[in-house]
DNA sequence: TTGCAAAACGACACCGGTGTCGTTATAATA
DNA sequence: TATTATAACGACACCGGTGTCGTTTTGCAA
């Protein structure tokens, strides 16, 4: 398809592989996914794949990196510009675009948890995870702190503690729904509980 | 040590292996732990180990089984006998013996999460996890429901949804602290947030 | 159209973990 | 003390996944 350079083709191929890999990780999870799965899904050979990514870890971290930005960046930007209430900002960060409890969840969330928890004893992976987490944490903490300073939110809880707790809460929900079927309790129900929690701890509405 | 039967020696050996395995799983986590680690930690040969447990999964599920009971059983029993307030019962279940936020955590918790999340695509493992989870859920739901019926707890939230949310919350904390260092936010701080959450949703104190 | 750089290929060797099985060692029993 | 059932042993074959590397293919440029 693209021997001897061409940059565009090269990037396209890379993007294709990344897309395929993402699908594979969503389907199998991080541990169970193999490079062979990715090869087949992307329609590329072993050698071809390794030309772009040196191993599964590299591949996954690339996906993580490119996925991180979206909502988080948007929240950060909005915070700087202060285009909405802090409460709206927080809802945006927590629930995404529709800003309210919903049934959707980042399909990569389970794999992410898997990636970080299985990597907790690996120096490199742990450092990477922590760094990443801190960034995410900061977004929450900043919004909360700003909201508290403005008087929009109650200041009864420490912004950092609250931020970390909210993230734990969210991760817990993702974990729970990765393992368990919906049955009588829907993800939406629990998202609503999370919303209630936010209202209570920030004393909003 | 114990050729030709003796039942006691046999059970002792089995118990020793189980103890060793537990240590190994705590240290390495489920995925990274190998039967070799267990062999070495238990001071038993490959063949010896396989005499007692047919594989890692078997080994781990046995540990899970024997660890499950403790607090959960105690709570269940207390509930039947109604020896304490439902609030006390709930605290016992959530925080363990001292019934208040603390810095400790089941050292196996991270491995457990790992075990269940990596097993989510395996028919057997998933079924097993779900069944186990349901049991745990029921303990919470029963306490909450009883407390609500007695008027001790507010009934504004559905007991099942609340139970599942509490468990998610707890698992989220365990996950968070398996991956992240304590830094400025301590596990105890977040346990306190959990306690607050319980008070708010059940309208206690 | 021809030459070439390098993208794509896939066979291969390697590795670590697994579970088995024939052998050896030993505690109970008579 | 001899016998024996079987616990314990550890070498081995196997397997699936990984990453490499020599070969082939192919798009661009002269």
Tab-separated table of C-alpha atoms in Angstrom, chain A:
chain	number	residue	atom	x	y	z
A	1	UNK	CA	0.000	0.000	0.000
A	2	UNK	CA	2.734	2.453	0.759
A	3	UNK	CA	6.339	1.499	0.229
A	4	UNK	CA	8.911	4.231	0.274
A	5	UNK	CA	7.504	7.014	2.377
A	6	UNK	CA	4.556	9.309	1.730
A	7	UNK	CA	3.772	10.574	5.178
A	8	UNK	CA	0.044	10.698	4.575
A	9	UNK	CA	-0.242	7.012	3.840
A	10	UNK	CA	2.034	6.387	6.761
A	11	UNK	CA	-0.113	8.330	9.163
A	12	UNK	CA	-3.245	6.824	7.746
A	13	UNK	CA	-1.935	3.325	8.299
A	14	UNK	CA	-0.933	4.199	11.796
A	15	UNK	CA	-4.356	5.638	12.485
A	16	UNK	CA	-6.019	2.530	11.053
A	17	UNK	CA	-4.009	0.277	13.276
A	18	UNK	CA	-4.851	2.418	16.270
A	19	UNK	CA	-8.524	2.241	15.466
A	20	UNK	CA	-8.380	-1.504	15.062
A	21	UNK	CA	-6.421	-1.892	18.263
A	22	UNK	CA	-8.972	0.142	20.124
A	23	UNK	CA	-11.708	-2.160	18.921
A	24	UNK	CA	-9.663	-5.161	19.989
A	25	UNK	CA	-8.994	-3.768	23.445
A	26	UNK	CA	-12.637	-2.932	23.921
A	27	UNK	CA	-13.611	-6.441	22.951
A	28	UNK	CA	-10.994	-8.445	24.820
A	29	UNK	CA	-9.666	-6.113	27.475
A	30	UNK	CA	-6.021	-5.288	27.871
A	31	UNK	CA	-4.560	-8.539	29.167
A	32	UNK	CA	-6.459	-10.919	26.940
A	33	UNK	CA	-5.859	-8.923	23.790
A	34	UNK	CA	-2.896	-10.071	21.726
A	35	UNK	CA	-0.899	-8.481	18.983
A	36	UNK	CA	-2.277	-11.188	16.734
A	37	UNK	CA	-5.799	-9.943	17.382
A	38	UNK	CA	-4.713	-6.465	16.423
A	39	UNK	CA	-2.927	-7.708	13.310
A	40	UNK	CA	-6.019	-9.491	12.129
A	41	UNK	CA	-8.410	-6.711	12.990
A	42	UNK	CA	-6.225	-4.170	11.232
A	43	UNK	CA	-5.494	-6.473	8.293
A	44	UNK	CA	-1.777	-5.994	8.707
A	45	UNK	CA	1.041	-8.460	9.110
A	46	UNK	CA	3.109	-9.074	12.200
A	47	UNK	CA	6.078	-7.204	10.793
A	48	UNK	CA	3.864	-4.411	9.595
A	49	UNK	CA	2.369	-3.895	13.000
A	50	UNK	CA	5.722	-3.844	14.752
A	51	UNK	CA	6.865	-1.186	12.319
A	52	UNK	CA	4.475	1.227	13.965
A	53	UNK	CA	4.350	0.087	17.558
A	54	UNK	CA	7.048	-1.699	19.429
A	55	UNK	CA	4.738	-3.672	21.686
A	56	UNK	CA	1.305	-3.911	23.260
A	57	UNK	CA	2.139	-1.463	26.002
A	58	UNK	CA	3.277	1.145	23.521
A	59	UNK	CA	0.155	0.589	21.493
A	60	UNK	CA	-2.126	0.955	24.469
A	61	UNK	CA	-0.443	4.016	25.866
A	62	UNK	CA	-0.769	5.674	22.499
A	63	UNK	CA	-4.480	5.019	22.518
A	64	UNK	CA	-4.704	6.331	26.053
A	65	UNK	CA	-2.857	9.477	25.124
A	66	UNK	CA	-5.071	10.254	22.178
A	67	UNK	CA	-8.216	9.536	24.159
A	68	UNK	CA	-7.327	11.538	27.215
A	69	UNK	CA	-7.698	14.987	25.815
A	70	UNK	CA	-11.247	15.317	24.599
A	71	UNK	CA	-13.546	16.079	27.515
A	72	UNK	CA	-10.730	16.862	29.891
A	73	UNK	CA	-9.252	19.457	27.565
A	74	UNK	CA	-12.618	20.929	26.923
A	75	UNK	CA	-13.265	21.293	30.627
A	76	UNK	CA	-9.890	22.877	31.145
A	77	UNK	CA	-10.466	25.360	28.397
A	78	UNK	CA	-13.924	26.212	29.641
A	79	UNK	CA	-12.499	26.739	33.074
A	80	UNK	CA	-9.984	29.221	31.767
A	81	UNK	CA	-12.573	31.084	29.777
A	82	UNK	CA	-15.218	30.707	32.452
A	83	UNK	CA	-18.011	30.418	29.943
A	84	UNK	CA	-20.360	28.513	32.210
A	85	UNK	CA	-21.116	27.993	35.874
A	86	UNK	CA	-18.682	25.764	37.729
A	87	UNK	CA	-21.484	23.351	38.346
A	88	UNK	CA	-22.062	23.024	34.619
A	89	UNK	CA	-18.372	22.537	34.141
A	90	UNK	CA	-18.282	19.779	36.683
A	91	UNK	CA	-21.275	18.057	35.147
A	92	UNK	CA	-19.615	18.270	31.757
A	93	UNK	CA	-16.534	16.588	33.083
A	94	UNK	CA	-18.410	13.899	34.969
A	95	UNK	CA	-21.206	12.989	32.610
A	96	UNK	CA	-19.910	14.232	29.285
A	97	UNK	CA	-21.768	16.275	26.721
A	98	UNK	CA	-25.298	15.790	27.970
A	99	UNK	CA	-24.311	16.811	31.490
A	100	UNK	CA	-26.621	14.390	33.210
A	101	UNK	CA	-26.743	10.776	34.350
A	102	UNK	CA	-26.796	8.451	31.371
A	103	UNK	CA	-26.379	4.853	30.399
A	104	UNK	CA	-23.203	5.312	28.471
A	105	UNK	CA	-19.710	4.762	29.582
A	106	UNK	CA	-16.341	5.043	27.942
A	107	UNK	CA	-16.042	1.595	26.348
A	108	UNK	CA	-12.344	1.662	27.096
A	109	UNK	CA	-12.892	2.263	30.802
A	110	UNK	CA	-12.739	-1.412	31.810
A	111	UNK	CA	-9.543	-1.952	29.831
A	112	UNK	CA	-8.073	1.149	31.370
A	113	UNK	CA	-8.722	-0.051	34.881
A	114	UNK	CA	-7.255	-3.384	33.884
A	115	UNK	CA	-4.223	-1.754	32.366
A	116	UNK	CA	-3.454	0.277	35.425
A	117	UNK	CA	-4.214	-2.307	38.037
A	118	UNK	CA	-2.230	-5.071	36.383
A	119	UNK	CA	0.590	-2.621	35.872
A	120	UNK	CA	0.744	-1.518	39.471
A	121	UNK	CA	3.876	-3.532	40.185
A	122	UNK	CA	5.719	-2.401	37.137
A	123	UNK	CA	7.836	0.672	37.812
A	124	UNK	CA	7.280	2.222	34.417
A	125	UNK	CA	3.598	1.510	34.187
A	126	UNK	CA	2.950	2.730	37.704
A	127	UNK	CA	4.743	5.999	37.147
A	128	UNK	CA	2.892	6.488	33.905
A	129	UNK	CA	-0.459	5.792	35.530
A	130	UNK	CA	0.207	8.139	38.391
A	131	UNK	CA	1.248	10.950	36.162
A	132	UNK	CA	-1.812	10.483	34.055
A	133	UNK	CA	-4.066	10.285	37.058
A	134	UNK	CA	-2.657	13.465	38.526
A	135	UNK	CA	-3.529	15.351	35.398
A	136	UNK	CA	-7.086	14.084	35.519
A	137	UNK	CA	-7.310	14.835	39.194
A	138	UNK	CA	-6.145	18.369	38.701
A	139	UNK	CA	-8.956	19.148	36.315
A	140	UNK	CA	-11.517	18.108	38.897
A	141	UNK	CA	-9.742	19.762	41.778
A	142	UNK	CA	-9.397	23.021	39.889
A	143	UNK	CA	-13.042	23.180	38.985
A	144	UNK	CA	-14.084	22.377	42.526
A	145	UNK	CA	-11.694	24.816	44.069
A	146	UNK	CA	-12.709	27.585	41.710
A	147	UNK	CA	-16.343	26.863	42.461
A	148	UNK	CA	-15.658	26.961	46.158
A	149	UNK	CA	-13.763	30.215	45.947
A	150	UNK	CA	-16.554	31.790	43.983
A	151	UNK	CA	-19.028	30.713	46.609
A	152	UNK	CA	-20.949	28.604	44.132
A	153	UNK	CA	-19.913	25.423	45.948
A	154	UNK	CA	-19.828	24.706	49.619
A	155	UNK	CA	-16.324	24.597	51.057
A	156	UNK	CA	-17.034	22.021	53.703
A	157	UNK	CA	-14.828	19.448	52.006
A	158	UNK	CA	-11.290	19.748	50.784
A	159	UNK	CA	-11.202	20.100	47.024
A	160	UNK	CA	-8.426	17.550	46.525
A	161	UNK	CA	-10.026	14.947	48.717
A	162	UNK	CA	-13.328	15.509	47.031
A	163	UNK	CA	-11.808	15.370	43.561
A	164	UNK	CA	-10.066	12.119	44.255
A	165	UNK	CA	-13.177	10.670	45.821
A	166	UNK	CA	-15.287	11.581	42.838
A	167	UNK	CA	-12.857	9.891	40.497
A	168	UNK	CA	-12.782	6.809	42.691
A	169	UNK	CA	-16.547	6.807	42.673
A	170	UNK	CA	-16.661	6.976	38.896
A	171	UNK	CA	-14.019	4.292	38.482
A	172	UNK	CA	-15.902	2.129	40.940
A	173	UNK	CA	-19.030	2.418	38.817
A	174	UNK	CA	-17.100	1.526	35.683
A	175	UNK	CA	-15.564	-1.456	37.404
A	176	UNK	CA	-18.880	-2.598	38.766
A	177	UNK	CA	-20.547	-2.460	35.393
A	178	UNK	CA	-17.670	-4.128	33.636
A	179	UNK	CA	-18.087	-7.139	35.856
A	180	UNK	CA	-21.793	-7.213	36.539
A	181	UNK	CA	-24.824	-7.296	34.335
A	182	UNK	CA	-27.310	-4.466	34.609
A	183	UNK	CA	-30.058	-6.598	36.094
A	184	UNK	CA	-32.322	-4.538	38.288
A	185	UNK	CA	-29.795	-1.770	38.844
A	186	UNK	CA	-28.927	0.282	35.791
A	187	UNK	CA	-25.809	2.282	35.275
A	188	UNK	CA	-28.074	5.280	34.964
A	189	UNK	CA	-29.463	4.671	38.434
A	190	UNK	CA	-26.003	4.737	39.856
A	191	UNK	CA	-25.009	7.750	37.836
A	192	UNK	CA	-27.973	9.448	39.449
A	193	UNK	CA	-26.617	8.471	42.841
A	194	UNK	CA	-23.342	10.046	41.847
A	195	UNK	CA	-25.143	13.227	40.849
A	196	UNK	CA	-26.875	13.288	44.213
A	197	UNK	CA	-23.534	12.848	45.860
A	198	UNK	CA	-22.123	15.823	44.021
A	199	UNK	CA	-25.094	17.970	44.957
A	200	UNK	CA	-24.804	16.995	48.582
A	201	UNK	CA	-21.090	17.482	48.951
A	202	UNK	CA	-21.022	20.759	47.057
A	203	UNK	CA	-24.350	21.948	48.367
A	204	UNK	CA	-25.720	22.846	44.981
A	205	UNK	CA	-29.373	23.364	44.006
